[in-house]
XYZ file of C-alpha atoms in Angstrom:
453
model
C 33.824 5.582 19.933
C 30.601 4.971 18.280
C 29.793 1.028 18.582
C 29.738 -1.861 16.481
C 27.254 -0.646 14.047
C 26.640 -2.269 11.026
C 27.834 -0.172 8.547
C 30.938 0.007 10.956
C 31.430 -3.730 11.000
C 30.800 -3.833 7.249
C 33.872 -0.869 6.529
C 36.060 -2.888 9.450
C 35.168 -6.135 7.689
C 36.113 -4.838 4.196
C 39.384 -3.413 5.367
C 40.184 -6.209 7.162
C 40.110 -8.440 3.798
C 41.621 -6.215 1.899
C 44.655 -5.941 4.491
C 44.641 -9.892 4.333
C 44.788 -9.887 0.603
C 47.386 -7.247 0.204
C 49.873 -9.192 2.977
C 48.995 -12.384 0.956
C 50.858 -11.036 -2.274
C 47.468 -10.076 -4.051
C 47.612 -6.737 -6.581
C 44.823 -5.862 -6.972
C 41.093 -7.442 -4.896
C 37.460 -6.526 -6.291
C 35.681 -3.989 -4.385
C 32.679 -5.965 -5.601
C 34.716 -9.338 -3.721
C 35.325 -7.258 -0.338
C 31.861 -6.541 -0.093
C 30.738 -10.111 -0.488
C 33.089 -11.045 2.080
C 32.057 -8.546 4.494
C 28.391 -9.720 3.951
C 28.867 -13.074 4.221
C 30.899 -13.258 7.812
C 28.653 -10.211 9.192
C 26.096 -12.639 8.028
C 27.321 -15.866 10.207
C 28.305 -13.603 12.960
C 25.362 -11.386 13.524
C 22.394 -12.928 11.179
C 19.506 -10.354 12.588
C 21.891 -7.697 11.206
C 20.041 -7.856 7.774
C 16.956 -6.245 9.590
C 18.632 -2.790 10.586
C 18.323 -0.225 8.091
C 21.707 0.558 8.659
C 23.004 -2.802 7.234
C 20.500 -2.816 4.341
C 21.816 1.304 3.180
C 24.867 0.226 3.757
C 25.726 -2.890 1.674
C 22.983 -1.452 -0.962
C 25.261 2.079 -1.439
C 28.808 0.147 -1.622
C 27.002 -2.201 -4.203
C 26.005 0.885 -6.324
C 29.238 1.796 -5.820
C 31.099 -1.239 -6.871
C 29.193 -1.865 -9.899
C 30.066 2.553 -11.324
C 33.751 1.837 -10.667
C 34.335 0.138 -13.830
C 32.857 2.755 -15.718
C 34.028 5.633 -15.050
C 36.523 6.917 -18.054
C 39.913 7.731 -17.242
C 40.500 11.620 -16.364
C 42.641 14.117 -15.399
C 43.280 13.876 -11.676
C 40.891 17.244 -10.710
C 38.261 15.984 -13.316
C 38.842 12.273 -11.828
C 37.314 13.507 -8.714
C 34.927 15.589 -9.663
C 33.732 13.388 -12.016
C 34.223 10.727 -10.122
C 32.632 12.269 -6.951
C 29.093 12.945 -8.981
C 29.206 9.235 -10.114
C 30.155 7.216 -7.329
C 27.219 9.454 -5.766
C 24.981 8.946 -7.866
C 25.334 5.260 -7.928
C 24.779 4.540 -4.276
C 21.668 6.651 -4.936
C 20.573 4.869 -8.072
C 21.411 1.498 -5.348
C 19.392 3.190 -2.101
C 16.598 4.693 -3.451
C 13.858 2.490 -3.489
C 14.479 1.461 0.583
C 15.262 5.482 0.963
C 11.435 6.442 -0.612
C 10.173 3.350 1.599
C 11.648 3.577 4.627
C 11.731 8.250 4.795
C 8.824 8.767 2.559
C 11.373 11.465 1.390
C 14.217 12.219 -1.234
C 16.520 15.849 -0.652
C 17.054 16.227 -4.555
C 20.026 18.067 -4.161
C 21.580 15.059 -1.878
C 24.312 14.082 -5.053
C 25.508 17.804 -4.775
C 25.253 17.620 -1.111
C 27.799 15.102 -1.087
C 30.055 16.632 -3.843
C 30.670 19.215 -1.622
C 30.482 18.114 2.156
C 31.882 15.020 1.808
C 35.423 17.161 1.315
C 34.637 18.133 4.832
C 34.500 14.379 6.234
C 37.391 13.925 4.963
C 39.200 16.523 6.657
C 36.856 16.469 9.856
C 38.336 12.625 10.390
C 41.732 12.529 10.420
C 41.503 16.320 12.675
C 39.559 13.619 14.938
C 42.122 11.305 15.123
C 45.010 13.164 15.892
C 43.014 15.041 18.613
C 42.852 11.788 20.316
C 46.009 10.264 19.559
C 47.735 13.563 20.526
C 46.168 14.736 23.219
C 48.988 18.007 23.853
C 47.819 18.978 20.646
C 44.077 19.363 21.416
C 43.770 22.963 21.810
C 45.768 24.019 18.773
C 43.686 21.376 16.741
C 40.224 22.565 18.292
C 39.550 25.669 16.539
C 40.117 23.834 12.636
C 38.281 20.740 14.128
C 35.030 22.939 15.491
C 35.392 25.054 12.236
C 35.048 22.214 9.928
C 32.471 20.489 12.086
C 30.005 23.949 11.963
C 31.051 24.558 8.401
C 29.683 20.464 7.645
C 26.758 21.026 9.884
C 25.833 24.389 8.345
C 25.976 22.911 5.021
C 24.036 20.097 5.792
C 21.257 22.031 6.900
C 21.124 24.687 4.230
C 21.302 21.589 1.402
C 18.316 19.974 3.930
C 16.296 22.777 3.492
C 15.879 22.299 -0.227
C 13.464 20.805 -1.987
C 12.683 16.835 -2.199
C 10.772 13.882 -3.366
C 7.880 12.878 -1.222
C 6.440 9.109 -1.959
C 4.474 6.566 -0.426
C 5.393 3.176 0.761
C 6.168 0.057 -1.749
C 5.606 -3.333 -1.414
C 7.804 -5.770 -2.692
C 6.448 -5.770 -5.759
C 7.665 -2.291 -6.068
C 11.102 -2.945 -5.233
C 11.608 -6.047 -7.814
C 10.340 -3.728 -10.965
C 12.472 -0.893 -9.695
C 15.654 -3.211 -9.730
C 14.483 -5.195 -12.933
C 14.937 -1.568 -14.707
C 17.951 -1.239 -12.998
C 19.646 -4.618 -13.995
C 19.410 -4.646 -18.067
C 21.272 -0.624 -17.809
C 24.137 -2.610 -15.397
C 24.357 -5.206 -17.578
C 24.712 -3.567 -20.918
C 27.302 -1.096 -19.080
C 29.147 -3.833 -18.620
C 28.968 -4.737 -22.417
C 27.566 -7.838 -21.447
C 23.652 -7.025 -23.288
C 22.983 -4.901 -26.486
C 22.403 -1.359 -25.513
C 19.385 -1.670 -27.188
C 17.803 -4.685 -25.700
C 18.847 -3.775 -22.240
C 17.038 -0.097 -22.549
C 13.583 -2.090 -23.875
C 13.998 -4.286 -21.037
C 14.200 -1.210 -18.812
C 11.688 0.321 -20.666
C 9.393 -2.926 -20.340
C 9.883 -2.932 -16.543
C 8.980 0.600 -16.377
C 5.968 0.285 -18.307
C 4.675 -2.990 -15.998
C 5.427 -0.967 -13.460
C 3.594 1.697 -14.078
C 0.520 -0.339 -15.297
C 0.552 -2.143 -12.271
C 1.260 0.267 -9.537
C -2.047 0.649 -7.414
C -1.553 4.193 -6.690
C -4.737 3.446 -4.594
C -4.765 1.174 -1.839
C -8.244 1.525 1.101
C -6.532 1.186 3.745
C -6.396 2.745 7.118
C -3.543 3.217 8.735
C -3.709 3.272 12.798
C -0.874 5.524 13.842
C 1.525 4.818 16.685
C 1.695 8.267 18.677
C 2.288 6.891 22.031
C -0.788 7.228 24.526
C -2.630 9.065 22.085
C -4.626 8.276 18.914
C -4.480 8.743 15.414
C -5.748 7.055 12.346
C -5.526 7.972 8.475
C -8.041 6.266 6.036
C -6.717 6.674 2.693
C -9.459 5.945 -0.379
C -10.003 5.733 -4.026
C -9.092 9.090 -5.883
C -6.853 10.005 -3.167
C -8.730 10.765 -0.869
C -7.766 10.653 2.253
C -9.619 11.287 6.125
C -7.141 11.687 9.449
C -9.033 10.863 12.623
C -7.392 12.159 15.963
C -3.965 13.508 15.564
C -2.578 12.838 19.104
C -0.411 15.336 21.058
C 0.620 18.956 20.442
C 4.304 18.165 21.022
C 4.070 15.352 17.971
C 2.291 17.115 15.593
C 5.906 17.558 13.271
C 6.301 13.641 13.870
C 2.474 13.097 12.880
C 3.100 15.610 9.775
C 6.261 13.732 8.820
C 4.542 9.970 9.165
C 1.401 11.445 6.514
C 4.385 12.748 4.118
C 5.867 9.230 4.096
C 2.407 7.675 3.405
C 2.194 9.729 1.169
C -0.386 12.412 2.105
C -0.152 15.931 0.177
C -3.544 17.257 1.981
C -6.457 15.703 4.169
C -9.993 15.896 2.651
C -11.219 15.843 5.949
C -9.790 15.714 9.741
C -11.919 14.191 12.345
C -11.498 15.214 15.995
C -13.576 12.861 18.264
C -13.040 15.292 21.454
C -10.647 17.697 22.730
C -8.683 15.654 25.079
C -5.098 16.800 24.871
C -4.152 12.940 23.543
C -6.580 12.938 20.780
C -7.082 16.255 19.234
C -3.964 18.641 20.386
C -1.843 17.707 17.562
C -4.553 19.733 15.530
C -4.488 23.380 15.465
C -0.606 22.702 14.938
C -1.288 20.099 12.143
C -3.878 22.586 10.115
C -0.632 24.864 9.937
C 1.057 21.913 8.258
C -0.854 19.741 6.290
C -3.952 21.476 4.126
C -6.960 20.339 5.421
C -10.320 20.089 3.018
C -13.068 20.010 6.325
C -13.039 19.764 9.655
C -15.809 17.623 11.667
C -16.235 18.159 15.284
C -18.632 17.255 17.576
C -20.740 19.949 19.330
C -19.371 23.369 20.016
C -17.989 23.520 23.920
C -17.046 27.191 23.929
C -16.066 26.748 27.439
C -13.137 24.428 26.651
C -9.859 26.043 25.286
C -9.172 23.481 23.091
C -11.803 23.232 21.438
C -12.082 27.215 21.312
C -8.429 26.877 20.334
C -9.103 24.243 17.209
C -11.884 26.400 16.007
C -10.021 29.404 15.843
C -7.132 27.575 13.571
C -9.583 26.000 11.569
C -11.213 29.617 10.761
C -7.455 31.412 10.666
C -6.488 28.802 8.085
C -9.930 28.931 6.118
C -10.810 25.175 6.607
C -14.527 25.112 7.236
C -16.011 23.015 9.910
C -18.537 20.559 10.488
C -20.341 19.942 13.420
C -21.858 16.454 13.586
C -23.059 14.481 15.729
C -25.478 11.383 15.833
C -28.079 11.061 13.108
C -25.086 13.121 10.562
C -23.877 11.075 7.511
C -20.681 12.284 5.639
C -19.710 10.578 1.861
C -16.443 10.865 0.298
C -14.317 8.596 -1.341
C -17.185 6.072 -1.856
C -16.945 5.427 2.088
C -19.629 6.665 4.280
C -19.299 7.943 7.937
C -22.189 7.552 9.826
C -22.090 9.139 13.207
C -23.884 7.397 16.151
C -23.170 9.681 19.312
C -23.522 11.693 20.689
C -26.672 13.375 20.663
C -26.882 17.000 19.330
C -26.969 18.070 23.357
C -25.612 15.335 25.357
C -24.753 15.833 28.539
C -21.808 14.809 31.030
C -17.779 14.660 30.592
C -15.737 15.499 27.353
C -15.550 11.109 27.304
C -19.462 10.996 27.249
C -19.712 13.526 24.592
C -16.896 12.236 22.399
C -17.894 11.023 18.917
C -18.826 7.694 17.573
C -18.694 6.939 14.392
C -19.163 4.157 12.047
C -17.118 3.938 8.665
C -18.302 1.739 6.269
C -16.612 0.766 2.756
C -17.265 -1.827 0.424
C -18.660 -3.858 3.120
C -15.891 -2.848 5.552
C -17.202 -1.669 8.514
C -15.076 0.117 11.404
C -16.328 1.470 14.266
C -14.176 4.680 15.724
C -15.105 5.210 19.350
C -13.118 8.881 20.502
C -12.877 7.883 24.242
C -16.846 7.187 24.676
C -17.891 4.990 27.951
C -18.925 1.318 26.522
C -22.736 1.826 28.117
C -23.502 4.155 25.786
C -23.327 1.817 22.985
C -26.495 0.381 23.568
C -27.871 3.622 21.576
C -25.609 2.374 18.606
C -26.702 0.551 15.970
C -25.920 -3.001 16.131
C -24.005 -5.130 13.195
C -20.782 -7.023 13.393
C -17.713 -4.438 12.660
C -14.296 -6.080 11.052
C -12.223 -3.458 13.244
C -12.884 -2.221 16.421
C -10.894 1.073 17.941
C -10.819 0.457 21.698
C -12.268 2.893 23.271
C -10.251 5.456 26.026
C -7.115 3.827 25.390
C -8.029 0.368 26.090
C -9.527 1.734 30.145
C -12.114 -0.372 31.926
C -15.471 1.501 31.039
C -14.654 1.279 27.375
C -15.068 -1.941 26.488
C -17.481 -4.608 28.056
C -18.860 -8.083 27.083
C -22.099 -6.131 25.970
C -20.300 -4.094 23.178
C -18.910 -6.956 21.943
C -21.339 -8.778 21.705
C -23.046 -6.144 20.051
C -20.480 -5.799 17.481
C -18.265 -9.340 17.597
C -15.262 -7.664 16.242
C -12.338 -9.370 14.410
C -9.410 -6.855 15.324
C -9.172 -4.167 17.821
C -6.998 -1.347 17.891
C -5.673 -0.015 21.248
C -3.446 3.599 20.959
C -1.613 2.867 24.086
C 2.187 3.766 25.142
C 3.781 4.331 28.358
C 1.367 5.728 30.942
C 0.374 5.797 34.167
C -3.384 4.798 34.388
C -3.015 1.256 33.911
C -3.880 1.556 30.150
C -4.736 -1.354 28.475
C -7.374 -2.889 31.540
C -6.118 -6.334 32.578
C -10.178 -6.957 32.283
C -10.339 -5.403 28.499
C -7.771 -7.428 26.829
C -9.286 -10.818 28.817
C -12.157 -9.876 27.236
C -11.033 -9.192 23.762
C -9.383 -12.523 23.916
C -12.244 -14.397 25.060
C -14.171 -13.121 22.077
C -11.716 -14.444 20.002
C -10.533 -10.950 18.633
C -7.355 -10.473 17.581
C -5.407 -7.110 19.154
C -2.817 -5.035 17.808
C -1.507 -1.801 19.856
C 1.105 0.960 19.590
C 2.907 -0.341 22.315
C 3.838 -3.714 20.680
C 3.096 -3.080 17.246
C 3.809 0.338 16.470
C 1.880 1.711 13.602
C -0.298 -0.760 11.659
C -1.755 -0.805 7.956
C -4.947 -2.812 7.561
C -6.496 -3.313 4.208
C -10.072 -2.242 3.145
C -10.830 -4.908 0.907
């Protein structure tokens, strides 16, 4: 019914062993056993397994789980599984969380109460399942309590989803070794196997390295995968943080969600190179979600609804904006911005008019080109860049030998997805190569972090 996934195959594998075990004359088998069981033929079966998140949740929340059993004290049956419930909960939580924050960027609070109550609701919702298929004369007198619990656990799920949560960056591995390090000396004197003392200094010790450690602030910028669209986030010292481009209307929720799991509370400032539809109409939407310090915009075009459109949600939201263009500096975050088209009243297309930019920080230097046409980057000034943002998408006419040269780049950027203009040029990416640059892109590579440093 729902495919070999591999928390399925882990539950099938478990079951399995324990079936096994039981027909072999064993009492009583380890839950902690099963699971290493499990792991260790989905391992030799399907190796690649331990990449899907799936797997990783899955193994990580019966671990939790495996490791609580022991300790919880002997109740009456009703407080058994209430108590139970809250701890077993609790543990997979205490197991998942670090890959949860990682991997969502978000933690529903309420989720060990969420699964006190719903989970009641699984258990009724699966076995209703079952005998609707294994008794098909039975369906319609089944359907109405099978639909009823299935709205009941979907209507609960949303209310509980609508409370409020964590929101956290990414961690590095670093992150995830302290965070289990604090974990391990608890476990162990649980298991009366380390002084409760000692093991809640160790804890304590790991908590304190962790949180001398932690750089809270990492320069970095961040070049977003939104399909054939672009979008970049520079995030600086003192938390602050500058969002260029912010792709299509219809993705603004999915932009707003990937900031959250960087991370991002509110932008300082929000840079929109041009209002092309796959650079700046994720922004009115976004300024409804995300708080938004300054806006910088290139030129008014009052004839243009999008840009009419951005203005007026800027002003409606009380975000002030900038209008720069070349010549215009901007400073935050130690970083400066130093805009090199287009001219206060250049003529021609939105492309020819979109802005330029140079960001430079601690001798990083990245040059932000909007969709600008590569021949007018003779007006720019020259100096090699360490990161390059192609230019319309990776098209012909934004990229040429001269611009490289002009800049020698060591990476380059494309925001390219499925399109159909040919997007990235044959020509551009023969050229990137011959000058030795090395290219990342949505399409391939998804999103892509790449320290200032």
């Amino acid at each position: 019914l729902v495919g070999p996934s591999p928390s399925l195959l882990r539950a099938a594998l478990m079951a399995g062993v324990w079936l096994l075990a039981r027909a072999a004359g064993l009492v009583e088998v380890p839950l902690s056993s099963l699971l290493a069981l499990a792991l260790g033929a989905q391992l030799v079966v399907t190796p690649y397994a331990v990449d899907s998140l799936s797997f990783q949740l899955s193994y990580l929340a019966v671990l939790g789980i495996a490791l609580a059993l022991p300790l919880l004290p002997q109740q009456p049956r009703w407080k058994a599984a209430l108590v139970g419930g809250l701890g077993l909960t609790l543990a997979a939580q205490a197991a998942t969380l670090p890959l949860v924050l990682d991997r969502f960027g978000y933690l529903p609070l309420a989720s060990p109460l969420a699964n006190l109550v719903l989970l009641p609701l699984v258990g009724l919702l699966v076995p209703l399942g079952f005998l609707k298929a294994a008794l098909p004369a039975l369906s319609g007198l089944l359907a109405a309590p099978f639909n009823l619990t299935a709205e009941l656990l979907l209507g609960g799920t949303r209310l509980f989803a609508q409370l409020p949560g964590l929101r956290w960056g990414g961690l590095d591995a670093g992150g995830y070794a302290l965070y289990y390090l604090s974990l391990a000396p608890l476990a162990l004197a649980f298991h009366r196997w380390l002084a409760p003392r000692l093991a809640l200094a160790l804890a304590a010790a790991a908590v304190l390295v962790a949180a001398a450690t932690a750089d809270r602030v990492r320069p970095d910028v961040w070049f977003l995968d939104v399909g054939q669209g672009d979008a970049a986030l520079v995030r600086l010292p003192g938390g602050v943080e500058i969002l260029v481009d912010a792709g299509h209307a219809w993705d603004a929720h999915g932009l707003a969600r990937a900031l959250a799991a960087l991370g991002v509370d509110d932008l300082d400032l929000a840079v929109g190179t041009h209002p092309d539809a796959d650079h700046t109409g994720g922004l009115p939407e976004l300024l409804e979600l995300v708080p938004v310090g300054a806006l910088a915009l290139g030129p008014p075009k009052p004839d243009d609804p999008l840009d009419a459109r951005l203005r007026a949600a800027a002003r409606a939201r009380g975000v002030p904006v900038v209008n720069v263009s070349r010549g215009r500096v901007l400073r935050l975050g130690g970083a400066e911005l130093r805009f090199v088209h287009p001219p206060p009243s250049a003529p021609g297309q939105d492309n020819d008019r979109s802005l330029v930019f140079l960001l430079t920080y601690r001798g990083r230097r990245l040059l932000f080109t909007g969709d600008a046409p590569a021949r007018h980057a003779l007006t720019w000034p020259p100096g090699r860049v360490d990161v390059l943002k192609v230019a319309h998408h990776g098209a012909a006419d934004g990229t040429t030998d001269a611009l490289l040269r002009r800049f020698r780049p060591r990476v380059a950027w494309i925001g390219v997805g499925p399109n159909a203009f040919g997007h990235p040029d044959p020509g551009v990416l023969e050229r990137l190569a011959a000058w030795n640059v090395r290219v990342l892109r949505a399409d391939r590579d998804g999103s892509v972090r790449l320290p200032l440093r």
